[in-house]
Short mmCIF file of C-alpha atoms in Angstrom, two decimals:
data_model
loop_
_atom_site.label_atom_id
_atom_site.label_comp_id
_atom_site.label_asym_id
_atom_site.label_seq_id
_atom_site.Cartn_x
_atom_site.Cartn_y
_atom_site.Cartn_z
CA ASN I 1 34.17 -101.96 -76.56
CA ALA I 2 35.48 -102.38 -73.08
CA GLY I 3 32.96 -104.97 -71.90
CA VAL I 4 29.55 -103.54 -72.45
CA MET I 5 27.60 -106.33 -74.13
CA GLN I 6 24.53 -105.61 -76.22
CA ASN I 7 22.39 -108.32 -77.80
CA PRO I 8 21.20 -108.95 -80.32
CA ARG I 9 23.44 -107.12 -82.68
CA HIS I 10 20.76 -107.02 -85.35
CA LEU I 11 17.03 -107.51 -84.79
CA VAL I 12 14.36 -107.67 -87.47
CA ARG I 13 10.64 -107.13 -86.42
CA ARG I 14 7.40 -106.70 -88.27
CA ARG I 15 5.10 -103.84 -87.63
CA GLY I 16 3.15 -104.43 -84.42
CA GLN I 17 5.44 -106.83 -82.91
CA GLU I 18 7.70 -106.22 -79.64
CA ALA I 19 11.40 -105.55 -79.63
CA ARG I 20 13.54 -106.39 -76.69
CA LEU I 21 17.14 -105.07 -76.48
CA ARG I 22 19.45 -106.20 -73.89
CA CYS I 23 22.56 -104.48 -72.21
CA SER I 24 24.98 -105.92 -69.70
CA PRO I 25 27.29 -103.14 -68.47
CA MET I 26 30.82 -103.36 -67.67
CA LYS I 27 31.66 -105.19 -64.37
CA GLY I 28 31.44 -102.79 -61.54
CA HIS I 29 29.27 -100.19 -63.37
CA SER I 30 25.95 -99.47 -61.95
CA HIS I 31 24.90 -96.70 -64.26
CA VAL I 32 23.33 -97.69 -67.65
CA TYR I 33 22.34 -95.16 -70.53
CA TRP I 34 20.35 -95.89 -73.62
CA TYR I 35 20.85 -93.79 -76.77
CA ARG I 36 19.13 -93.98 -80.22
CA GLN I 37 20.71 -93.18 -83.52
CA LEU I 38 18.08 -92.75 -86.27
CA PRO I 39 19.33 -93.21 -89.91
CA GLU I 40 21.44 -90.27 -91.14
CA GLU I 41 20.82 -88.59 -87.64
CA GLY I 42 23.00 -88.00 -84.59
CA LEU I 43 22.84 -89.74 -81.40
CA LYS I 44 20.10 -88.79 -78.88
CA PHE I 45 19.74 -89.57 -75.18
CA MET I 46 16.67 -91.89 -74.28
CA VAL I 47 16.90 -92.91 -70.64
CA TYR I 48 19.34 -93.17 -67.71
CA LEU I 49 19.01 -96.01 -65.14
CA GLN I 50 20.76 -97.22 -62.00
CA LYS I 51 19.92 -100.64 -60.48
CA GLU I 52 16.14 -100.76 -60.02
CA ASN I 53 15.55 -97.10 -60.62
CA ILE I 54 14.88 -94.95 -63.63
CA ILE I 55 16.77 -91.79 -62.98
CA ASP I 56 16.14 -89.65 -66.14
CA GLU I 57 13.72 -90.80 -68.90
CA SER I 58 13.46 -87.47 -70.40
CA GLY I 59 14.44 -88.64 -74.01
CA MET I 60 11.94 -91.59 -74.08
CA PRO I 61 8.88 -91.52 -76.33
CA LYS I 62 5.87 -91.30 -73.97
CA GLU I 63 4.16 -94.39 -75.56
CA ARG I 64 5.48 -97.86 -76.49
CA PHE I 65 8.90 -97.52 -74.89
CA SER I 66 10.07 -98.66 -71.54
CA ALA I 67 13.34 -99.59 -69.87
CA GLU I 68 14.41 -101.28 -66.82
CA PHE I 69 17.52 -102.32 -64.99
CA PRO I 70 16.81 -105.02 -62.50
CA LYS I 71 18.74 -105.89 -59.38
CA GLU I 72 19.90 -109.06 -61.22
CA GLY I 73 20.49 -109.43 -65.02
CA PRO I 74 20.90 -107.06 -67.92
CA SER I 75 19.16 -103.72 -68.64
CA ILE I 76 16.29 -104.14 -71.13
CA LEU I 77 14.89 -101.57 -73.54
CA ARG I 78 11.46 -102.57 -74.64
CA ILE I 79 9.49 -101.27 -77.54
CA GLN I 80 5.94 -102.47 -78.05
CA GLN I 81 3.90 -102.43 -81.16
CA VAL I 82 6.99 -101.46 -83.35
CA VAL I 83 6.48 -99.16 -86.26
CA ARG I 84 8.85 -98.30 -89.24
CA GLY I 85 10.13 -95.20 -87.52
CA ASP I 86 11.57 -97.11 -84.69
CA SER I 87 14.16 -98.56 -87.10
CA ALA I 88 17.52 -97.25 -85.79
CA ALA I 89 20.70 -98.14 -83.96
CA TYR I 90 20.19 -98.37 -80.31
CA PHE I 91 23.29 -97.98 -78.08
CA CYS I 92 23.83 -98.74 -74.46
CA ALA I 93 26.62 -97.23 -72.31
CA SER I 94 27.69 -97.79 -68.77
CA ALA I 95 29.56 -95.86 -66.15
CA SER I 96 30.66 -96.39 -62.47
CA GLN I 97 29.58 -94.42 -59.55
CA GLY I 98 30.62 -90.70 -59.25
CA SER I 99 30.29 -87.63 -61.53
CA PRO I 100 31.49 -87.21 -64.07
CA GLN I 101 32.65 -90.65 -65.13
CA PRO I 102 33.58 -91.79 -68.81
CA GLN I 103 30.87 -93.63 -70.40
CA HIS I 104 31.76 -97.01 -72.19
CA PHE I 105 29.55 -98.00 -75.14
CA GLY I 106 28.37 -101.27 -76.51
CA ASP I 107 28.31 -102.18 -80.13
CA GLY I 108 24.69 -101.34 -80.46
CA THR I 109 21.60 -103.14 -81.72
CA ARG I 110 20.48 -102.47 -85.18
CA LEU I 111 16.71 -102.68 -85.23
CA SER I 112 14.90 -103.07 -88.74
CA ILE I 113 11.25 -102.95 -88.88
CA LEU I 114 9.56 -104.57 -91.97
CA LYS W 1 20.60 -73.86 -82.88
CA ASN W 2 21.96 -77.15 -81.40
CA GLU W 3 23.49 -77.13 -78.01
CA VAL W 4 26.59 -78.84 -79.47
CA GLU W 5 28.03 -77.75 -82.79
CA GLN W 6 30.86 -79.32 -84.63
CA SER W 7 32.75 -78.24 -87.56
CA PRO W 8 33.48 -79.19 -90.16
CA GLN W 9 30.67 -81.80 -90.85
CA ASN W 10 32.95 -83.39 -93.48
CA LEU W 11 36.63 -83.43 -93.93
CA THR W 12 38.73 -85.14 -96.45
CA ALA W 13 42.49 -85.11 -96.20
CA GLN W 14 45.59 -86.90 -97.48
CA GLU W 15 47.63 -89.35 -95.44
CA GLY W 16 49.98 -87.70 -93.20
CA GLU W 17 48.13 -84.44 -92.81
CA PHE W 18 47.46 -82.77 -89.35
CA ILE W 19 43.65 -82.91 -88.70
CA THR W 20 41.53 -80.59 -86.40
CA ILE W 21 37.97 -81.09 -85.47
CA ASN W 22 36.20 -78.26 -83.54
CA CYS W 23 33.40 -78.45 -81.10
CA SER W 24 31.46 -75.46 -79.49
CA TYR W 25 28.69 -75.81 -76.83
CA SER W 26 26.35 -73.40 -75.41
CA VAL W 27 25.28 -75.16 -72.13
CA GLY W 28 27.05 -75.71 -68.85
CA ILE W 29 28.80 -78.98 -68.72
CA SER W 30 30.76 -81.12 -66.24
CA ALA W 31 32.93 -82.82 -68.94
CA LEU W 32 33.17 -83.54 -72.57
CA HIS W 33 33.72 -86.78 -74.50
CA TRP W 34 35.30 -87.23 -77.84
CA LEU W 35 33.88 -90.44 -79.47
CA GLN W 36 34.88 -92.47 -82.74
CA GLN W 37 32.31 -94.33 -84.70
CA HIS W 38 33.27 -96.63 -87.79
CA PRO W 39 30.77 -97.29 -90.37
CA GLY W 40 28.29 -100.01 -89.19
CA GLY W 41 30.23 -100.18 -86.10
CA GLY W 42 30.23 -99.46 -82.41
CA ILE W 43 31.26 -96.25 -80.59
CA VAL W 44 34.53 -96.00 -78.86
CA SER W 45 35.36 -93.29 -76.29
CA LEU W 46 38.69 -91.54 -77.13
CA PHE W 47 38.66 -88.94 -74.41
CA MET W 48 36.80 -87.49 -71.56
CA LEU W 49 38.08 -84.21 -70.36
CA SER W 50 36.93 -81.35 -68.22
CA SER W 51 39.90 -78.89 -68.39
CA GLY W 52 43.11 -78.62 -70.16
CA LYS W 53 44.60 -81.16 -72.74
CA LYS W 54 44.85 -84.92 -72.88
CA LYS W 55 47.17 -86.87 -75.39
CA HIS W 56 46.86 -90.61 -76.51
CA GLY W 57 49.19 -91.71 -79.22
CA ARG W 58 48.55 -89.45 -82.15
CA LEU W 59 45.49 -88.02 -80.87
CA ILE W 60 45.20 -84.90 -78.77
CA ALA W 61 42.15 -83.24 -77.20
CA THR W 62 41.89 -79.76 -75.69
CA ILE W 63 39.22 -77.90 -73.96
CA ASN W 64 38.65 -74.24 -72.90
CA ILE W 65 35.81 -74.00 -70.44
CA GLN W 66 35.58 -70.32 -70.43
CA GLU W 67 35.21 -70.23 -74.19
CA LYS W 68 33.09 -73.42 -74.41
CA HIS W 69 35.16 -74.92 -76.99
CA SER W 70 37.02 -78.16 -77.54
CA SER W 71 39.28 -79.47 -80.31
CA LEU W 72 40.44 -82.90 -81.35
CA HIS W 73 43.59 -83.12 -83.30
CA ILE W 74 45.12 -86.16 -85.20
CA THR W 75 48.79 -86.06 -86.14
CA ALA W 76 50.24 -87.84 -89.07
CA SER W 77 46.70 -89.07 -90.10
CA HIS W 78 46.29 -92.47 -91.66
CA PRO W 79 43.42 -94.02 -93.78
CA ARG W 80 42.57 -96.25 -90.65
CA ASP W 81 41.57 -92.97 -88.90
CA SER W 82 38.64 -92.55 -91.19
CA ALA W 83 35.52 -92.54 -89.16
CA VAL W 84 32.83 -90.35 -87.85
CA TYR W 85 34.08 -88.19 -84.81
CA ILE W 86 31.51 -87.13 -82.29
CA CYS W 87 31.69 -84.59 -79.41
CA ALA W 88 29.52 -85.07 -76.62
CA VAL W 89 29.02 -82.95 -73.48
CA ILE W 90 27.93 -84.28 -70.08
CA GLN W 91 25.10 -82.41 -68.59
CA GLY W 92 23.52 -82.95 -65.19
CA ALA W 93 23.62 -86.43 -63.94
CA GLN W 94 25.85 -87.62 -66.78
CA LYS W 95 23.38 -87.38 -69.67
CA LEU W 96 25.23 -86.96 -72.89
CA VAL W 97 24.36 -84.38 -75.42
CA PHE W 98 25.76 -85.11 -78.83
CA GLY W 99 27.09 -83.00 -81.77
CA GLN W 100 26.12 -83.99 -85.27
CA GLY W 101 29.55 -85.66 -85.90
CA THR W 102 32.30 -84.99 -88.33
CA ARG W 103 32.94 -87.47 -91.04
CA LEU W 104 36.72 -87.72 -91.57
CA THR W 105 38.12 -89.48 -94.68
CA ILE W 106 41.86 -89.99 -95.05
CA ASN W 107 43.03 -90.86 -98.64
CA PRO W 108 46.15 -92.89 -99.01
#
C-alpha cells in the first residue's frame, strides 16, 4: 500500500480501556486522514490533519476520540474508554501538498472490543 | 439519499466478461477516486480523476463532470478482480466522501 504504515494491524481491547492507533504517512506526505469502516458499512471520514494542526475534525465523535500529528513521529488516533460500538477497521491515508492529490491508504487497524 | 451512489451493489460475472460499475454524486467535487478493497485487506487507490478518462492495464475509469457521473470498467475480467470497488469523491480540502461499494465476484 505505497508506504503508508499503520500499526498495529489488529488490536483487542476490553471495554473501558484506551486504544492507540498509529499511522506513519508516505515519505514526503504532510497530510493525514483517518477513516472508519464499521462492520458491514461503508467508509466514513473522521479527521484531517497536517503537521501539528487539525484541519477538519467534523467526522470525529465529540467524546472519547482524539487525533494528533506531531512534528516528529506518527499520527495517533486515540480512543478513550472504548465501547463495543468502537469495533471497526480504522484506515489512515496520506497525501502530499496541493489540491487535489491522490490519497494513499494504509492496510488499516482492526479494532475489536471485548 | 447518499451524496455518492454506486450501482450495482453486488455483481457476479463469469471470467472474461466486461464489467461496468457506476457512480453518481450530488455534490461539487474537485476529483474522484476509484478504490479497491479485498476481503479483510487494505484499500488500494486505482485511479484519481477530475476529467475525461484514465486507463491502467485492464481497468478504465471515466468521469463526466457535467452529469456528475463516473464509471469503472474492467475488460477481460478474472477471478482475482473479485473485490469491493468503492467510489469516493474529494470535497473541499481533500476530504473523501465514499459510496457504499460494489461487491464484485468473478467466477472461473
